[in-house]
Coordinates of C-alpha atoms in Angstrom, one line a residue:
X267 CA 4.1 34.2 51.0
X268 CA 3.5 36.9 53.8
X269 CA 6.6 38.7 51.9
X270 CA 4.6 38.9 48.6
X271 CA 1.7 39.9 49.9
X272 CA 2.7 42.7 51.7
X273 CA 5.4 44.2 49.0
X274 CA 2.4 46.3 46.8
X275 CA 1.8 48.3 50.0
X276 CA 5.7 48.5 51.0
X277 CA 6.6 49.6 47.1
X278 CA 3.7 52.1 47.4
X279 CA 4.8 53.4 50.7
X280 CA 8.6 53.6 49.3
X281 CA 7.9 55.3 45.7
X282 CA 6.6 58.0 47.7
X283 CA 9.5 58.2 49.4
X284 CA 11.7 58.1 46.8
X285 CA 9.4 60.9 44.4
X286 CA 9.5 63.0 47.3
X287 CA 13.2 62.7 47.8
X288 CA 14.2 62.6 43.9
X289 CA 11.6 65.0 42.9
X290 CA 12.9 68.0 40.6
X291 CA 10.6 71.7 40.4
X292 CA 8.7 70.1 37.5
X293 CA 7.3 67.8 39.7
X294 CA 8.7 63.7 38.4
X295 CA 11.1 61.7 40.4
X296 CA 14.6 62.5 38.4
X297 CA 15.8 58.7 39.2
X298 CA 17.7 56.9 37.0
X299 CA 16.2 53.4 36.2
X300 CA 19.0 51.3 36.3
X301 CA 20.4 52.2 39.4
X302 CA 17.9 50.4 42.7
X303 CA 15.6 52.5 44.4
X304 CA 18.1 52.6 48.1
X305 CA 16.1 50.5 51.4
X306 CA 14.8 47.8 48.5
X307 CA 15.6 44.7 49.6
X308 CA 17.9 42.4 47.1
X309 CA 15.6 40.0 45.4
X310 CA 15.7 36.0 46.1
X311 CA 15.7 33.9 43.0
X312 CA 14.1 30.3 42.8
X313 CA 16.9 27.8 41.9
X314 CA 16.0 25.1 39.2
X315 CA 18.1 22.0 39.7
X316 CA 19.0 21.7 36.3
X317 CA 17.3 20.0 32.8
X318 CA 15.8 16.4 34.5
X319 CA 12.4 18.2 35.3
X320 CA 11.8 19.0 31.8
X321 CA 13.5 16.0 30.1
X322 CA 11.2 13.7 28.4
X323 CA 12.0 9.7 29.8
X324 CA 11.0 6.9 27.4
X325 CA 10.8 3.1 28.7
X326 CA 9.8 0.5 26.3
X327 CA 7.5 -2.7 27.4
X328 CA 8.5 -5.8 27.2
X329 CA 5.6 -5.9 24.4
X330 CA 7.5 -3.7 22.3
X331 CA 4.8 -0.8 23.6
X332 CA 6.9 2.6 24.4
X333 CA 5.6 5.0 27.5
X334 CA 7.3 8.4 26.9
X335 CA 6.7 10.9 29.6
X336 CA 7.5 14.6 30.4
X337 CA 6.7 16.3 34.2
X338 CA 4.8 19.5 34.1
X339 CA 4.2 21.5 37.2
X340 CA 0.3 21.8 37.8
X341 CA -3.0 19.5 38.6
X342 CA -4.1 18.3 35.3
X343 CA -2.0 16.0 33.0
X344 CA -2.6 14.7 29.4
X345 CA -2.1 11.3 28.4
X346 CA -2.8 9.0 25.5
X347 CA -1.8 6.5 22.7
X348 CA -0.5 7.4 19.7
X349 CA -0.9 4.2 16.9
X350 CA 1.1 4.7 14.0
X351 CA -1.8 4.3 11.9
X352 CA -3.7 6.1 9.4
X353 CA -5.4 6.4 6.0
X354 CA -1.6 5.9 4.3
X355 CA -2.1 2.1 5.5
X356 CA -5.5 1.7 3.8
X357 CA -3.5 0.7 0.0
X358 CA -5.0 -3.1 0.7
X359 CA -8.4 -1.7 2.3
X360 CA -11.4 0.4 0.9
X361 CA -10.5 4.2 2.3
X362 CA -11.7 5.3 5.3
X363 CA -11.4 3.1 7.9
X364 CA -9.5 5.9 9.7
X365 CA -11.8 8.0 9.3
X366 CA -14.4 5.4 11.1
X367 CA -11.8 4.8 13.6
X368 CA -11.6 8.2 14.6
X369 CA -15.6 8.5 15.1
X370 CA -15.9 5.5 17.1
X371 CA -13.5 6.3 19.6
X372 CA -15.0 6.2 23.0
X373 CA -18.3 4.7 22.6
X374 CA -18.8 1.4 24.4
X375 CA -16.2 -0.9 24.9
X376 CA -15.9 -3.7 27.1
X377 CA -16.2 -2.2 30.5
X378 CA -18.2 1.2 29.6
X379 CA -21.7 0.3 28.0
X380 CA -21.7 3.7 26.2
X381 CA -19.9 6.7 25.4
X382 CA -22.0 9.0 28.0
X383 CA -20.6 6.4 30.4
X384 CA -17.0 7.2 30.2
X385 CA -17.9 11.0 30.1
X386 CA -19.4 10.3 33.7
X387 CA -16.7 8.2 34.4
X388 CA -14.0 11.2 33.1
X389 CA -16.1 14.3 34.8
X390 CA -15.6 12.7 38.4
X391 CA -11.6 13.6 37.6
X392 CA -12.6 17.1 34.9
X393 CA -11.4 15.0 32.3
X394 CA -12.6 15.3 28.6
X395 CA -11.9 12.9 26.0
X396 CA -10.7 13.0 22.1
X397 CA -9.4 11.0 19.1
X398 CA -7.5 12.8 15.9
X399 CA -6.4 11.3 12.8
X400 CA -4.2 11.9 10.0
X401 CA -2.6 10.3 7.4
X402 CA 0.4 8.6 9.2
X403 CA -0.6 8.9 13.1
X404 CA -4.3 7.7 15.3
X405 CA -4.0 9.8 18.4
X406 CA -6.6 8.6 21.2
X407 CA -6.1 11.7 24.3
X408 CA -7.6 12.4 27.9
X409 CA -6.9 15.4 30.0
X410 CA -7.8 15.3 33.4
X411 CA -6.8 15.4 37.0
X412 CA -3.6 13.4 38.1
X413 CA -5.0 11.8 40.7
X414 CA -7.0 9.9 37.8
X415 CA -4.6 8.6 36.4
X416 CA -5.0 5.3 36.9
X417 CA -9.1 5.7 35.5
X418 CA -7.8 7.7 32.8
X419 CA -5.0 4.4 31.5
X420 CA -7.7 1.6 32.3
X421 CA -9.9 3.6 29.9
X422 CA -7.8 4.6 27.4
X423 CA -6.6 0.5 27.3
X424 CA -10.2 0.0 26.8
X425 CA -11.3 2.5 24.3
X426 CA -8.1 1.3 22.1
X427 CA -8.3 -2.6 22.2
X428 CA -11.8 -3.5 23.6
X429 CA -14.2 -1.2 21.5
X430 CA -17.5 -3.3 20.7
X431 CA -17.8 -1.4 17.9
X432 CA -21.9 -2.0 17.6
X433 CA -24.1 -2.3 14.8
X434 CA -25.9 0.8 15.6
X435 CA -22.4 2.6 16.7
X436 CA -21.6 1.8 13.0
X437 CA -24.4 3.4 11.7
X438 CA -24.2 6.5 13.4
X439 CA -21.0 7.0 12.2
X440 CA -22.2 6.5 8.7
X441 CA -24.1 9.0 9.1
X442 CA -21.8 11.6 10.7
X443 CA -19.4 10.5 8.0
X444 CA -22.1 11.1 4.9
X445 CA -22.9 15.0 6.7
X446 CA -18.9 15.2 7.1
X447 CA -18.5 15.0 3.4
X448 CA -21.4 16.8 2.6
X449 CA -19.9 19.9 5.1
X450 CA -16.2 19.6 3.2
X451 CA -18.1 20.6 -0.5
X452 CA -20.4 23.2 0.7
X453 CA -18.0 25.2 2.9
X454 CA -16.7 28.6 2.4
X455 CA -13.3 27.8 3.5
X456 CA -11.7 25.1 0.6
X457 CA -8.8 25.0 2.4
X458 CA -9.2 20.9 3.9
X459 CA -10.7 20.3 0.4
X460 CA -7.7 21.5 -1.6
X461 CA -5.1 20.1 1.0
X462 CA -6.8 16.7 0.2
X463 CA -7.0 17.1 -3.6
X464 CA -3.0 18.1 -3.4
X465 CA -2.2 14.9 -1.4
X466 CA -4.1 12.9 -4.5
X467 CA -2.2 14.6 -6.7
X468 CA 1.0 14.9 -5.8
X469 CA 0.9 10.9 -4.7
X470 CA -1.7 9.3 -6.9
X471 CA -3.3 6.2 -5.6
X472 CA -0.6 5.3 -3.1
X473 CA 0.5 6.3 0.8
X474 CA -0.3 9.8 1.5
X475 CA -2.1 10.5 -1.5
X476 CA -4.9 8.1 -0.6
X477 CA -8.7 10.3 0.7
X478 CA -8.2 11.1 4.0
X479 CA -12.4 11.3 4.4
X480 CA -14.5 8.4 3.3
X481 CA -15.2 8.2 -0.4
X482 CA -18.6 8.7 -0.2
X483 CA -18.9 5.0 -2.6
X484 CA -17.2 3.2 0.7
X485 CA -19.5 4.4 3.5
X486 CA -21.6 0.8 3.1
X487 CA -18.7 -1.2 2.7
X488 CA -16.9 -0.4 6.1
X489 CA -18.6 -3.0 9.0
X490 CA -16.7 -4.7 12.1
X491 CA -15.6 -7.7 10.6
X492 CA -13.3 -4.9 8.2
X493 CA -12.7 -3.1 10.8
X494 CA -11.3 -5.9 13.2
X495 CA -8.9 -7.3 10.1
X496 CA -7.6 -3.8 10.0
X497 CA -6.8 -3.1 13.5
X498 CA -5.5 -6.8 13.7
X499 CA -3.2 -5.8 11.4
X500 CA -2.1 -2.3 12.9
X501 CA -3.4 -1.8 16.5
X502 CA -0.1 -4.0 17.5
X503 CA 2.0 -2.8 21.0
X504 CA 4.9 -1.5 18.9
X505 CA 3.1 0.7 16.9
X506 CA 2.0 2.3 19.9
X507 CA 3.1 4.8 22.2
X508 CA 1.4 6.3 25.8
X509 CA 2.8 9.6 26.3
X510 CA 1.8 11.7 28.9
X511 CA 2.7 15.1 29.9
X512 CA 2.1 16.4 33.5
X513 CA 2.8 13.2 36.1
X514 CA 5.7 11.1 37.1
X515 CA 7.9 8.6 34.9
X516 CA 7.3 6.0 37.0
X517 CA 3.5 6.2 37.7
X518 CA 3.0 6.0 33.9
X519 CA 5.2 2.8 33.4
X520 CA 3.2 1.3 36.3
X521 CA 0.0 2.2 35.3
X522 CA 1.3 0.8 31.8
X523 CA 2.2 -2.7 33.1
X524 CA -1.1 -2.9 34.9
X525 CA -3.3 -2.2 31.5
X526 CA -1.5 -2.3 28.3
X527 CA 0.9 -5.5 29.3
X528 CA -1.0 -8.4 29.0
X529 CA -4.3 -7.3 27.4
X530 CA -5.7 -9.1 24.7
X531 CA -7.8 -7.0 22.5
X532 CA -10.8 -8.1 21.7
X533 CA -10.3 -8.8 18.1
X534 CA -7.4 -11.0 18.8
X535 CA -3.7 -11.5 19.0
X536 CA -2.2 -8.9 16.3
X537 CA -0.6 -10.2 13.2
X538 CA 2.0 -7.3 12.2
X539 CA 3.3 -8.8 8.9
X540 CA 0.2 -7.9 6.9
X541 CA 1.3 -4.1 8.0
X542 CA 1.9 -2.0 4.5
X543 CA 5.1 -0.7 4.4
X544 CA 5.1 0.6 1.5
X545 CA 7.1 4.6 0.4
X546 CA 5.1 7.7 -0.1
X547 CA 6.2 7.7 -4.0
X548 CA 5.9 11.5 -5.3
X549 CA 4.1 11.5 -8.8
X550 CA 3.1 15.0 -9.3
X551 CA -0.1 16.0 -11.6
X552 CA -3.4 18.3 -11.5
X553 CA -6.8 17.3 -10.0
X554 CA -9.1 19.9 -11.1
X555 CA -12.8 20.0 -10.0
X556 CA -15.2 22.5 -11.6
X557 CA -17.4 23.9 -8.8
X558 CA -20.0 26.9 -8.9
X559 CA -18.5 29.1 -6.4
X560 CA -20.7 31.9 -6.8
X561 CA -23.2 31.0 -4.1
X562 CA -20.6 30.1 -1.3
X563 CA -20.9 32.1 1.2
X564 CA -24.2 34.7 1.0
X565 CA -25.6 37.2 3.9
X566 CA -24.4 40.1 5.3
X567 CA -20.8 39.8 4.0
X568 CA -20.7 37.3 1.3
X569 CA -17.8 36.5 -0.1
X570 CA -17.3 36.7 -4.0
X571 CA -17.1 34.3 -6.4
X572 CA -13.2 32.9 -6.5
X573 CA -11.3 30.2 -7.8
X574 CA -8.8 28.5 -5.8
X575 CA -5.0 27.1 -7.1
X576 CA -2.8 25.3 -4.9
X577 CA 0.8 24.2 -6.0
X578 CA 3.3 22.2 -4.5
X579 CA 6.5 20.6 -4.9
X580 CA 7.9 17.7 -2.8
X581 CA 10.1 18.9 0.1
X582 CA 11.7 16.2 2.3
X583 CA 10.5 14.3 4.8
X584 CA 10.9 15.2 9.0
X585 CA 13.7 13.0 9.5
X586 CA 16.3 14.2 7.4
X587 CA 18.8 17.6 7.9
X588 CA 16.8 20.0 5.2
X589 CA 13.5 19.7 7.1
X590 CA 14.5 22.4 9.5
X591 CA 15.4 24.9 6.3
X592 CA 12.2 23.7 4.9
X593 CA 10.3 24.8 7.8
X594 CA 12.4 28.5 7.8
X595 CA 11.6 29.1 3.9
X596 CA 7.6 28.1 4.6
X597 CA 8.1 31.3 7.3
X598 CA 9.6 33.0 5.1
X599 CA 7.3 32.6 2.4
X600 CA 4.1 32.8 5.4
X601 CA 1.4 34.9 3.8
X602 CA -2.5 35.4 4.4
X603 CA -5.7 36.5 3.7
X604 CA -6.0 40.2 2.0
X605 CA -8.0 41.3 4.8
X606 CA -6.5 39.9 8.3
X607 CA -7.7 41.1 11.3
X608 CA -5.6 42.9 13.1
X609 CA -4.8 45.6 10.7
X610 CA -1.8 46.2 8.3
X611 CA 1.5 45.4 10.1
X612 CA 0.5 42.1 11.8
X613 CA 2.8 39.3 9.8
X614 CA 3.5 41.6 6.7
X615 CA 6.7 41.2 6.3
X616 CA 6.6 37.4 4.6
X617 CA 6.9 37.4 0.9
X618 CA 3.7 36.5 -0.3
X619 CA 2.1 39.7 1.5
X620 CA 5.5 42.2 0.2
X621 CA 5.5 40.8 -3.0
X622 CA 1.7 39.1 -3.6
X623 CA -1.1 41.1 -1.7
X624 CA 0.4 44.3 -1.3
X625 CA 1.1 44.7 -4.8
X626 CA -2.4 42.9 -6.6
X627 CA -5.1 43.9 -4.7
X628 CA -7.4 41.9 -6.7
X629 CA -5.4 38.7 -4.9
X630 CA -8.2 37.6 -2.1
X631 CA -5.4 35.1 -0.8
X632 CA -2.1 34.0 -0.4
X633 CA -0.6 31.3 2.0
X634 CA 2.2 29.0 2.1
X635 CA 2.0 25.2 3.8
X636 CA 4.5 22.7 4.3
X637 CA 3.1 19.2 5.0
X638 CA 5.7 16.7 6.2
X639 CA 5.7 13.0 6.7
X640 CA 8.1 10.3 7.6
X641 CA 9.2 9.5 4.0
X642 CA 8.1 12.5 1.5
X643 CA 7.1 16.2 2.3
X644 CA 5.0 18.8 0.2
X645 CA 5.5 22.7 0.1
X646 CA 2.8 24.4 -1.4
X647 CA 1.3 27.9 -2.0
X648 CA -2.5 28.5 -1.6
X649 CA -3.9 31.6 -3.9
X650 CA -7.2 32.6 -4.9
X651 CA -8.6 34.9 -7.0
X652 CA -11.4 36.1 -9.4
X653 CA -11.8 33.2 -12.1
X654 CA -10.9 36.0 -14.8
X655 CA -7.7 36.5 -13.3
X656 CA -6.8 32.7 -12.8
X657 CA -3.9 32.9 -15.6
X658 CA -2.4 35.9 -14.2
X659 CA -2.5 34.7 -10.4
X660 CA -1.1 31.2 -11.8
X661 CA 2.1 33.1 -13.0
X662 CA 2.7 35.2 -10.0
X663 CA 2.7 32.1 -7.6
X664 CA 5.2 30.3 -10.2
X665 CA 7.7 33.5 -10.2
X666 CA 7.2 33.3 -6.4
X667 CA 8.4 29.6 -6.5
X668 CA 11.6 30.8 -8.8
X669 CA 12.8 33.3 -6.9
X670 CA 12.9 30.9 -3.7
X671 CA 15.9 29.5 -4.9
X672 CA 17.2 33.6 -5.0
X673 CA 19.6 34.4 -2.3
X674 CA 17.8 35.1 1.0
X675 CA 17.9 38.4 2.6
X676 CA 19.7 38.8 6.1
X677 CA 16.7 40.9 7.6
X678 CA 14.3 38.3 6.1
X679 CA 16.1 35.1 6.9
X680 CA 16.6 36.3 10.8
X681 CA 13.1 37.4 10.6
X682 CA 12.0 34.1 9.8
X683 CA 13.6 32.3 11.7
X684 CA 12.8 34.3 15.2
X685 CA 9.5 33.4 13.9
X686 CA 9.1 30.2 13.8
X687 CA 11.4 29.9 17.0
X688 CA 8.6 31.9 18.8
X689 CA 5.8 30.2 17.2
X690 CA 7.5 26.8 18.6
X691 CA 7.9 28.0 21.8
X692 CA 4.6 29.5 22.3
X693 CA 3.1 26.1 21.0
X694 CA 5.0 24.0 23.5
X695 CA 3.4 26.1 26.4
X696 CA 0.3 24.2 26.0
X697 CA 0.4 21.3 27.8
X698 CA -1.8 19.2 24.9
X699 CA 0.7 20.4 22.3
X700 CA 3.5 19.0 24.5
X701 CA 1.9 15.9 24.7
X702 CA 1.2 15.4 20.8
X703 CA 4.8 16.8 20.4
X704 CA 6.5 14.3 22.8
X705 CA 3.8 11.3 21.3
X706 CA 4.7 12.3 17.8
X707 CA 8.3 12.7 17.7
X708 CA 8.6 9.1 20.2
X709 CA 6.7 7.3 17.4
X710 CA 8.3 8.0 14.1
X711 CA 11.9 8.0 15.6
X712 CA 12.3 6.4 19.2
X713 CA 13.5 9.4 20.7
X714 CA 12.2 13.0 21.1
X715 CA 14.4 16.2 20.3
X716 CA 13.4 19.0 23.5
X717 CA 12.7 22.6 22.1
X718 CA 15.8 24.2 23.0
X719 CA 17.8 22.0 20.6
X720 CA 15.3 22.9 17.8
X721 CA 15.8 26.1 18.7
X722 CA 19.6 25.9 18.2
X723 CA 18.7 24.2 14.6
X724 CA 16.9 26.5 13.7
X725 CA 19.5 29.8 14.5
X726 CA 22.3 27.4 12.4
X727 CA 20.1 27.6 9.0
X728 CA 21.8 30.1 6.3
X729 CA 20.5 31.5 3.4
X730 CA 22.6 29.0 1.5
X731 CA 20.7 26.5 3.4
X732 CA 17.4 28.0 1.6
X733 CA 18.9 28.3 -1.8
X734 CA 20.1 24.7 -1.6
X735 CA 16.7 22.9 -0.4
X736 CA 14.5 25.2 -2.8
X737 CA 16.6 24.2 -5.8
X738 CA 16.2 20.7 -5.5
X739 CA 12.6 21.2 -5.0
X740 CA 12.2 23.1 -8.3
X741 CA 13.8 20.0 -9.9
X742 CA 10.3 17.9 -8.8
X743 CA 7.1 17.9 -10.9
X744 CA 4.6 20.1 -9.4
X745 CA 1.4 18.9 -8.4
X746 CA -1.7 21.4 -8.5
X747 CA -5.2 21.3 -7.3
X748 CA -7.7 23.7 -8.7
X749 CA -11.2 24.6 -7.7
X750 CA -13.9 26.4 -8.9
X751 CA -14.4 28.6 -12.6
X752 CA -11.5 26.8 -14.7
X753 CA -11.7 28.5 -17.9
X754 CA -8.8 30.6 -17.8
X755 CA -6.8 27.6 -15.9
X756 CA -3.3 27.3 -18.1
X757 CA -2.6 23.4 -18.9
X758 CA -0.9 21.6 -16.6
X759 CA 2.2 21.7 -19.0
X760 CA 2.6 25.2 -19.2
X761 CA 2.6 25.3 -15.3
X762 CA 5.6 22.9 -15.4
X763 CA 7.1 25.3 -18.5
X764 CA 6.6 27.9 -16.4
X765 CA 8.2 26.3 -12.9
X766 CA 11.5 25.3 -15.2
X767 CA 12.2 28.1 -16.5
X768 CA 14.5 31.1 -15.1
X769 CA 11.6 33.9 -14.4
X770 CA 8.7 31.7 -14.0
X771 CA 6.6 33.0 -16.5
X772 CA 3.8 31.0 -18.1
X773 CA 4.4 30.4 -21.9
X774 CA 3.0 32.9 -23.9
X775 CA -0.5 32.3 -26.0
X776 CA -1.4 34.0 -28.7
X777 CA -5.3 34.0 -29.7
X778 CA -7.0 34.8 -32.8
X779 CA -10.3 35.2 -31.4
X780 CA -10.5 36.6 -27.8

C-alpha cells in the first residue's frame, strides 16, 4: 500500500531524470517506449489461483429447488428466485396473471404488513427490491449488503410463497395495470407495442404469442382465489431457482435450507401436473392496427407522422447449436435510428445503416431483434417510415431479408462477431446481469455456460454458418405487425411473394386510377 502511494511522486522525480538524461536539442526525451525507463523497479503481479473463484456452483434441494451461485469480489451481492413462469402458461387462464404477479411483488406478505415495511427492512442492509416478468421466466431480485443475507432469503421466501395478496393490494394493481395499458398506446416509442403484436402474430393464440400486458377486458376478472390456483399450479420448488451473485456457495445453500426447505406457501401444497407444457407452435400472419400517428409526440421537437412495420421469421430456440449464428447475423444486421447520438461512425457499419439509412434518408428507422425462447425463436426487422412510403420501405426490409442468406463478408462477419463478444462481456461486468445470466441459463437447462466458452462459440461461427441458419428461416411464413397510416400497406400475400422470391421484390401492381 505504502508502495502505491508513493510511486506518482517517485515516477515524477524519475521522468525528470530520465528527460534530462535522454533529452535531444529540441527539447523531448528521445527514449524508446519499449525499452524500461533504467532504476524502475520490475513490477509484482497478483496471482489468481485459477477458474474456481469465478465458476458458478449449482446444488439442488432435496425439494427439487436449485441454488446456483457465483462469488464476486466486493460488499454488495444480488440474489433471487427465478420461477419458470410467465404469460406462455396462461393458455388455461384469462391473460395477465403475470402481469399482476409482477405488480404485487413485495407488498405485505406474511411477516411484513406492507411493502414500505420490507423497504425499511432492506435500507438497514442498502438493499432495494424488484420483480420482472416475461413470457417464459418471473424473476423476484434484492441487492444489498452481504452481511444481509440471511434478511434478504427470509424475505425473498416470503415475498414468493406467503404474499397476502389483499383486496385493496389487488385493486391498486388494477389500477396501475389500466394506466400501464393506457401508457403502451399513447407512447412515442411503439417499439413494446409492436414486439407484442409480433409475438400474436407469429404464434396466434398459443405459448408466446399470448398478451404479455393485461387485456384490458380481464383487469376485473383477475382476484386471489385465480391467483392462488395459478401459483398452485406453477410457484412449485423445481420450477424455481435462488441464484445469487457476490457471496459464498455454501452460505446460500444454508440460508436455502433454513427458508425455502420446508415452507408451505400459503396457498397450499403445489400440484405440478396442471403445469401447461404445451410447444410455442410458429403460425405466422399480420396483426395490423390503424392508429393516428400524427399527434404522437408534439413540442419543441415533435416527431412526424410515421408508420411502423415489423417482420419476422422464426429463428431457433436458445438451446439448440444455430442460436449462437442467430445471434452473430442479428449483429450483423444491428441497425438504428437515422439520427443516433453520437454522430456518424458510432455502429455504422451494420447492414441496415450501409445499405438502409445511409442510402433512404426518408427511412426514420431501422433495427434488427432476435427474441429467443426455450422452444421457438423470432428474428425480426423494425422500420418506419412516412405512411406514403410504406410500400417502398416494405420491399427494402424484404430484399434485406434475401440477401441474409448471401455469402457473408470476412470484414463484416469478424466485425460482428467482436461485437457481440464485447457487448457480452461488458454486460457480464454488472453484477445484476450476472445474476439474471447465471438464474436464466440454471433454469431452462440445469447448468450455466461461463462467458469465456460463449466467447469461444462465438469466434467458431463462419459465414456458412450464416448462410445456413438464414436459409432455413426464409423457408418459415413471416409474421408482420403494422402500425399506424395503412393505406399503402401491400397484402400480407405479396409480403410472403416477395420473401420467396430470389430479389425480394414485392409483386408488381399496376393501377388504372392513381
Amino acid at each position: 500500500g505504502i508502495f502505491l502511494m508513493c510511486l506518482p511522486s517517485f515516477c515524477c522525480r524519475l521522468g525528470v531524470a530520465a528527460c534530462r538524461q535522454y533529452s535531444s536539442s529540441s527539447g523531448y526525451p528521445n527514449v524508446s517506449l519499449s525499452s524500461p525507463l533504467p532504476g524502475i523497479p520490475k513490477p509484482l503481479f497478483a496471482s489468481v489461483d485459477g477458474q474456481e473463484k469465478h465458476e458458478t456452483r449449482i446444488t439442488t434441494l432435496e425439494n427439487g429447488l436449485r441454488v446456483a451461485s457465483q462469488n464476486k469480489f466486493g460488499q454488495f451481492c444480488t440474489v433471487g428466485i427465478l420461477v419458470n413462469s410467465g404469460s406462455r402458461h396462461e393458455a388455461k387462464y384469462p391473460s395477465g396473471i403475470a402481469h399482476f404477479l409482477e405488480k404485487l411483488a413485495f407488498s405485505s406478505t406474511s411477516q411484513y404488513g406492507s411493502k414500505d415495511e420490507i423497504l425499511l427492512s432492506l435500507e438497514k442492509h442498502g438493499g432495494i427490491c424488484d420483480c420482472q416478468t416475461s413470457r417464459d421466466t418471473t424473476m423476484y431480485a434484492v441487492s444489498a449488503e452481504v452481511k444481509g443475507l440471511d434478511t434478504v432469503v427470509n424475505l425473498l421466501s416470503d415475498a414468493v410463497l406467503q404474499p397476502r395478496l389483499l383486496d385493496e393490494e389487488i385493486e391498486m394493481t388494477r389500477m396501475t395495470v389500466r394506466f400501464e395499458l393506457e401508457d403502451l398506446n399513447m407512447r412515442p416509442d411503439p417499439e413494446p407495442l409492436l414486439t407484442e403484436m409480433i409475438h400474436a402474430a407469429a404464434y396466434r393464440g398459443n405459448t408466446v404469442g399470448l398478451p404479455r400486458y393485461c387485456p384490458a377486458e380481464n383487469v376485473d376478472k383477475i382476484d386471489r382465489k385465480l391467483l392462488h390456483t395459478y401459483l398452485r399450479s406453477y410457484y412449485c420448488p423445481e420450477r424455481m431457482v435462488l441464484a445469487g451473485v457476490g457471496i459464498e456457495h455454501e452460505q446460500l445453500v444454508e440460508c436455502a435450507r433454513k427458508y425455502l426447505l420446508n415452507v408451505k406457501p400459503v396457498w397450499g401444497t403445489s400440484t405440478p401436473e396442471k403445469v401447461d407444457r404445451s410447444v410455442a407452435q410458429y403460425t405466422g400472419g399480420i396483426i395490423k392496427m390503424e392508429k393516428d400517428m400524427s399527434d404522437v409526440s408534439l413540442g419543441p421537437t415533435p416527431i412526424p407522422e410515421l408508420t411502423h412495420i415489423m417482420i419476422g421469421l422464426e429463428s431457433c430456440s436458445f438451446l439448440e447449436d444455430d442460436f449462437i449464428p442467430f445471434a452473430v447475423l442479428n449483429m450483423m444486421m444491428g441497425g438504428g435510428g437515422s439520427f443516433s447520438a453520437g454522430g456518424p461512425g458510432k455502429g455504422m457499419f451494420t447492414r441496415l445503416y450501409l445499405n438502409v439509412l445511409n442510402r433512404h434518408h426518408w427511412m426514420y428507422n431501422a433495427t434488427s431483434y432476435h427474441h429467443s425462447y426455450e422452444d421457438s425463436g423470432l428474428l425480426c426487422i423494425h422500420a418506419s417510415a412516412d405512411p406514403r412510403q410504406v410500400r417502398e420501405m416494405v420491399e427494402i426490409i424484404t430484399r434485406e431479408f434475401i440477401q441474409m442468406a448471401g455469402t457473408a463478408g470476412e470484414m463484416e462477419l469478424e466485425r460482428a462477431k467482436t461485437q457481440l463478444k464485447s457487448m457480452l462481456m461488458m454486460n457480464l461486468e454488472s453484477r445484476p446481469v450476472i445474476f439474471e445470466d447465471v438464474g436464466r441459463q440454471v433454469l431452462a437447462t440445469g447448468k450455466r455456460k461461463l462467458p469465456h466458452e460463449l466467447c469461444q462459440l462465438i469466434s467458431n461461427v463462419t459465414a456458412s454458418d450464416i448462410k445456413r441458419v438464414t436459409t432455413k428461416m426464409l423457408r418459415s411464413k413471416p409474421a408482420v405487425a403494422a402500425l399506424g397510416d395503412l393505406t399503402e400497406l401491400p397484402s400480407y400475400e405479396h409480403i410472403q411473394a416477395a420473401l420467396s422470391s430470389k430479389d425480394g421484390r414485392l409483386p408488381r401492381m399496376y393501377r388504372l386510377f392513381r
